[in-house]
PDB file of C-alpha atoms in Angstrom:
ATOM      1  CA  UNK O   1      34.915   5.255  48.991  1.00 85.00           C
ATOM      2  CA  UNK O   2      37.135   5.423  46.091  1.00 96.00           C
ATOM      3  CA  UNK O   3      39.477   8.329  45.796  1.00 97.00           C
ATOM      4  CA  UNK O   4      40.712   9.749  42.723  1.00 95.00           C
ATOM      5  CA  UNK O   5      44.306   9.962  44.561  1.00 95.00           C
ATOM      6  CA  UNK O   6      46.200   8.619  47.442  1.00 95.00           C
ATOM      7  CA  UNK O   7      49.337  10.350  49.196  1.00 95.00           C
ATOM      8  CA  UNK O   8      51.229   8.226  51.321  1.00 95.00           C
ATOM      9  CA  UNK O   9      53.142  10.378  53.419  1.00 93.00           C
ATOM     10  CA  UNK O  10      52.601  13.981  54.879  1.00 96.00           C
ATOM     11  CA  UNK O  11      55.957  15.627  54.922  1.00 94.00           C
ATOM     12  CA  UNK O  12      56.483  18.802  52.735  1.00 93.00           C
ATOM     13  CA  UNK O  13      55.960  16.994  49.442  1.00 91.00           C
ATOM     14  CA  UNK O  14      52.932  15.097  50.161  1.00 94.00           C
ATOM     15  CA  UNK O  15      51.269  18.145  51.910  1.00 96.00           C
ATOM     16  CA  UNK O  16      52.273  20.354  48.943  1.00 94.00           C
ATOM     17  CA  UNK O  17      50.694  17.488  46.548  1.00 94.00           C
ATOM     18  CA  UNK O  18      47.403  17.441  48.874  1.00 96.00           C
ATOM     19  CA  UNK O  19      47.178  21.177  48.866  1.00 96.00           C
ATOM     20  CA  UNK O  20      47.444  21.418  44.988  1.00 95.00           C
ATOM     21  CA  UNK O  21      44.799  18.643  44.605  1.00 96.00           C
ATOM     22  CA  UNK O  22      42.732  20.394  47.114  1.00 96.00           C
ATOM     23  CA  UNK O  23      42.909  23.598  45.101  1.00 95.00           C
ATOM     24  CA  UNK O  24      42.103  21.678  41.670  1.00 94.00           C
ATOM     25  CA  UNK O  25      39.221  19.914  43.203  1.00 95.00           C
ATOM     26  CA  UNK O  26      40.447  16.713  43.005  1.00 95.00           C
ATOM     27  CA  UNK O  27      39.185  13.764  45.771  1.00 96.00           C
ATOM     28  CA  UNK O  28      42.149  12.469  47.509  1.00 96.00           C
ATOM     29  CA  UNK O  29      43.390  11.074  51.086  1.00 98.00           C
ATOM     30  CA  UNK O  30      46.523  11.666  52.549  1.00 98.00           C
ATOM     31  CA  UNK O  31      47.817   9.118  55.107  1.00 97.00           C
ATOM     32  CA  UNK O  32      50.748   9.714  57.322  1.00 96.00           C
ATOM     33  CA  UNK O  33      52.216   7.180  59.855  1.00 93.00           C
ATOM     34  CA  UNK O  34      53.942   9.665  62.089  1.00 91.00           C
ATOM     35  CA  UNK O  35      53.662  13.544  62.611  1.00 91.00           C
ATOM     36  CA  UNK O  36      53.045  15.456  59.718  1.00 94.00           C
ATOM     37  CA  UNK O  37      55.862  17.574  58.430  1.00 93.00           C
ATOM     38  CA  UNK O  38      58.453  14.532  57.843  1.00 89.00           C
ATOM     39  CA  UNK O  39      61.898  14.384  58.211  1.00 88.00           C
ATOM     40  CA  UNK O  40      61.934  18.499  57.802  1.00 91.00           C
ATOM     41  CA  UNK O  41      61.475  18.193  61.585  1.00 91.00           C
ATOM     42  CA  UNK O  42      64.955  16.832  62.195  1.00 88.00           C
ATOM     43  CA  UNK O  43      66.500  20.151  60.817  1.00 91.00           C
ATOM     44  CA  UNK O  44      67.589  22.454  63.507  1.00 92.00           C
ATOM     45  CA  UNK O  45      67.945  25.351  60.939  1.00 95.00           C
ATOM     46  CA  UNK O  46      66.551  25.354  57.292  1.00 95.00           C
ATOM     47  CA  UNK O  47      68.625  28.218  55.706  1.00 94.00           C
ATOM     48  CA  UNK O  48      68.043  27.183  51.888  1.00 91.00           C
ATOM     49  CA  UNK O  49      64.289  27.712  51.957  1.00 89.00           C
ATOM     50  CA  UNK O  50      63.138  30.821  49.880  1.00 92.00           C
ATOM     51  CA  UNK O  51      61.186  33.412  51.832  1.00 93.00           C
ATOM     52  CA  UNK O  52      63.210  32.621  55.184  1.00 94.00           C
ATOM     53  CA  UNK O  53      66.455  34.568  54.651  1.00 94.00           C
ATOM     54  CA  UNK O  54      67.607  34.374  58.215  1.00 94.00           C
ATOM     55  CA  UNK O  55      66.651  30.644  58.405  1.00 96.00           C
ATOM     56  CA  UNK O  56      63.838  28.743  59.974  1.00 97.00           C
ATOM     57  CA  UNK O  57      63.847  25.481  62.292  1.00 96.00           C
ATOM     58  CA  UNK O  58      62.725  22.607  60.681  1.00 95.00           C
ATOM     59  CA  UNK O  59      60.035  22.118  63.111  1.00 94.00           C
ATOM     60  CA  UNK O  60      58.553  25.807  62.432  1.00 96.00           C
ATOM     61  CA  UNK O  61      58.612  25.321  58.913  1.00 96.00           C
ATOM     62  CA  UNK O  62      56.922  21.706  59.172  1.00 96.00           C
ATOM     63  CA  UNK O  63      54.235  23.454  61.333  1.00 96.00           C
ATOM     64  CA  UNK O  64      53.603  26.101  58.778  1.00 96.00           C
ATOM     65  CA  UNK O  65      53.201  24.006  56.268  1.00 96.00           C
ATOM     66  CA  UNK O  66      50.504  21.982  58.322  1.00 96.00           C
ATOM     67  CA  UNK O  67      48.929  25.191  59.400  1.00 97.00           C
ATOM     68  CA  UNK O  68      48.741  26.126  55.651  1.00 97.00           C
ATOM     69  CA  UNK O  69      47.154  23.014  54.486  1.00 96.00           C
ATOM     70  CA  UNK O  70      44.565  22.854  57.267  1.00 96.00           C
ATOM     71  CA  UNK O  71      43.732  26.395  56.301  1.00 97.00           C
ATOM     72  CA  UNK O  72      42.905  25.023  52.891  1.00 96.00           C
ATOM     73  CA  UNK O  73      40.969  22.278  54.520  1.00 96.00           C
ATOM     74  CA  UNK O  74      43.417  19.381  54.067  1.00 97.00           C
ATOM     75  CA  UNK O  75      42.768  16.712  56.403  1.00 96.00           C
ATOM     76  CA  UNK O  76      45.712  14.207  57.430  1.00 97.00           C
ATOM     77  CA  UNK O  77      44.856  10.605  58.165  1.00 97.00           C
ATOM     78  CA  UNK O  78      47.039   9.181  60.878  1.00 96.00           C
ATOM     79  CA  UNK O  79      47.468   5.874  59.391  1.00 96.00           C
ATOM     80  CA  UNK O  80      50.578   3.496  58.812  1.00 94.00           C
ATOM     81  CA  UNK O  81      50.573   1.813  55.512  1.00 94.00           C
ATOM     82  CA  UNK O  82      51.036  -1.867  56.056  1.00 93.00           C
ATOM     83  CA  UNK O  83      50.740  -3.083  52.353  1.00 93.00           C
ATOM     84  CA  UNK O  84      49.231  -2.319  48.995  1.00 91.00           C
ATOM     85  CA  UNK O  85      48.347  -3.642  45.479  1.00 91.00           C
ATOM     86  CA  UNK O  86      46.918  -2.781  42.179  1.00 94.00           C
ATOM     87  CA  UNK O  87      43.987  -4.544  41.241  1.00 88.00           C
ATOM     88  CA  UNK O  88      41.646  -4.070  38.646  1.00 89.00           C
ATOM     89  CA  UNK O  89      42.634  -0.604  37.822  1.00 89.00           C
ATOM     90  CA  UNK O  90      42.549   0.584  41.530  1.00 92.00           C
ATOM     91  CA  UNK O  91      45.500   0.750  44.380  1.00 95.00           C
ATOM     92  CA  UNK O  92      44.296  -0.720  47.449  1.00 95.00           C
ATOM     93  CA  UNK O  93      46.122   0.396  50.541  1.00 95.00           C
ATOM     94  CA  UNK O  94      46.094  -1.569  53.644  1.00 95.00           C
ATOM     95  CA  UNK O  95      46.006   0.345  56.971  1.00 96.00           C
ATOM     96  CA  UNK O  96      45.398  -0.705  60.635  1.00 91.00           C
ATOM     97  CA  UNK O  97      42.659   1.359  60.071  1.00 88.00           C
ATOM     98  CA  UNK O  98      41.361  -0.186  57.188  1.00 95.00           C
ATOM     99  CA  UNK O  99      41.524  -0.078  53.168  1.00 96.00           C
ATOM    100  CA  UNK O 100      41.714   2.648  51.034  1.00 97.00           C
ATOM    101  CA  UNK O 101      41.325   2.491  47.303  1.00 96.00           C
ATOM    102  CA  UNK O 102      42.466   5.117  44.617  1.00 95.00           C
ATOM    103  CA  UNK O 103      43.001   5.279  40.762  1.00 94.00           C
ATOM    104  CA  UNK O 104      46.314   7.349  41.417  1.00 95.00           C
ATOM    105  CA  UNK O 105      49.164   6.850  44.313  1.00 95.00           C
ATOM    106  CA  UNK O 106      51.528   9.527  45.275  1.00 94.00           C
ATOM    107  CA  UNK O 107      54.291   8.050  47.409  1.00 92.00           C
ATOM    108  CA  UNK O 108      55.805  10.986  49.217  1.00 91.00           C
ATOM    109  CA  UNK O 109      57.661   8.620  51.842  1.00 88.00           C
ATOM    110  CA  UNK O 110      60.809  11.059  51.572  1.00 81.00           C
ATOM    111  CA  UNK O 111      63.819   9.524  53.111  1.00 75.00           C
ATOM    112  CA  UNK O 112      64.104   7.049  55.995  1.00 70.00           C
ATOM    113  CA  UNK O 113      67.065   7.281  58.582  1.00 66.00           C
ATOM    114  CA  UNK O 114      69.193   4.238  58.751  1.00 67.00           C
ATOM    115  CA  UNK O 115      68.441   2.143  61.664  1.00 73.00           C
ATOM    116  CA  UNK O 116      71.215   0.332  63.639  1.00 70.00           C
ATOM    117  CA  UNK O 117      71.788  -3.212  62.424  1.00 71.00           C
ATOM    118  CA  UNK O 118      75.610  -3.352  63.149  1.00 67.00           C
ATOM    119  CA  UNK O 119      75.629  -4.473  66.653  1.00 73.00           C
ATOM    120  CA  UNK O 120      73.167  -5.818  69.580  1.00 75.00           C
ATOM    121  CA  UNK O 121      71.490  -3.257  71.652  1.00 73.00           C
ATOM    122  CA  UNK O 122      70.287  -4.494  74.959  1.00 78.00           C
ATOM    123  CA  UNK O 123      66.281  -4.090  75.409  1.00 84.00           C
ATOM    124  CA  UNK O 124      66.622  -1.916  78.510  1.00 80.00           C
ATOM    125  CA  UNK O 125      68.414   0.842  76.790  1.00 75.00           C
ATOM    126  CA  UNK O 126      66.550   0.884  73.450  1.00 76.00           C
ATOM    127  CA  UNK O 127      64.377   3.718  74.375  1.00 74.00           C
ATOM    128  CA  UNK O 128      67.227   5.992  74.948  1.00 73.00           C
ATOM    129  CA  UNK O 129      68.516   5.397  71.150  1.00 71.00           C
ATOM    130  CA  UNK O 130      66.744   7.473  68.405  1.00 73.00           C
ATOM    131  CA  UNK O 131      66.937   7.373  64.617  1.00 70.00           C
ATOM    132  CA  UNK O 132      65.610  10.757  64.003  1.00 68.00           C
ATOM    133  CA  UNK O 133      66.085  14.023  65.943  1.00 63.00           C
ATOM    134  CA  UNK O 134      62.580  15.214  66.762  1.00 68.00           C
ATOM    135  CA  UNK O 135      61.648  12.776  69.351  1.00 73.00           C
ATOM    136  CA  UNK O 136      64.129  13.686  71.444  1.00 68.00           C
ATOM    137  CA  UNK O 137      62.593  16.764  71.802  1.00 70.00           C
ATOM    138  CA  UNK O 138      59.823  15.201  73.731  1.00 74.00           C
ATOM    139  CA  UNK O 139      62.085  13.425  76.094  1.00 69.00           C
ATOM    140  CA  UNK O 140      62.591  14.728  79.620  1.00 54.00           C
TER     141      UNK O 140
END
């Protein structure tokens, strides 16, 4: 199947784009390698988002984005993009789950935390090092 649009990234920008495409009746696929909500999940408190004068946690706001998009019928596919090319008028996006083709591509990949490249970390303690806040919540 060829999609009109492919969105890579299901953070606030990707989900917003998907909701607008859904409303417009445009055929799309949205691909996310991690948990929908993106780096917004790292924010302990978001105080500059309209509609929440007392602030809201990033995790809760991300959940609100996801709930809203699901209510509109947006489905986020869990798939890490491993490659892509533009061939004969189509974007060909490669994932571990297969290939997706689209006429238009939206890169909503946000910002990436900078991983350590400065010093050696022993393998036995790498599981204790995090580059984002939200996964720490799941550590007991």
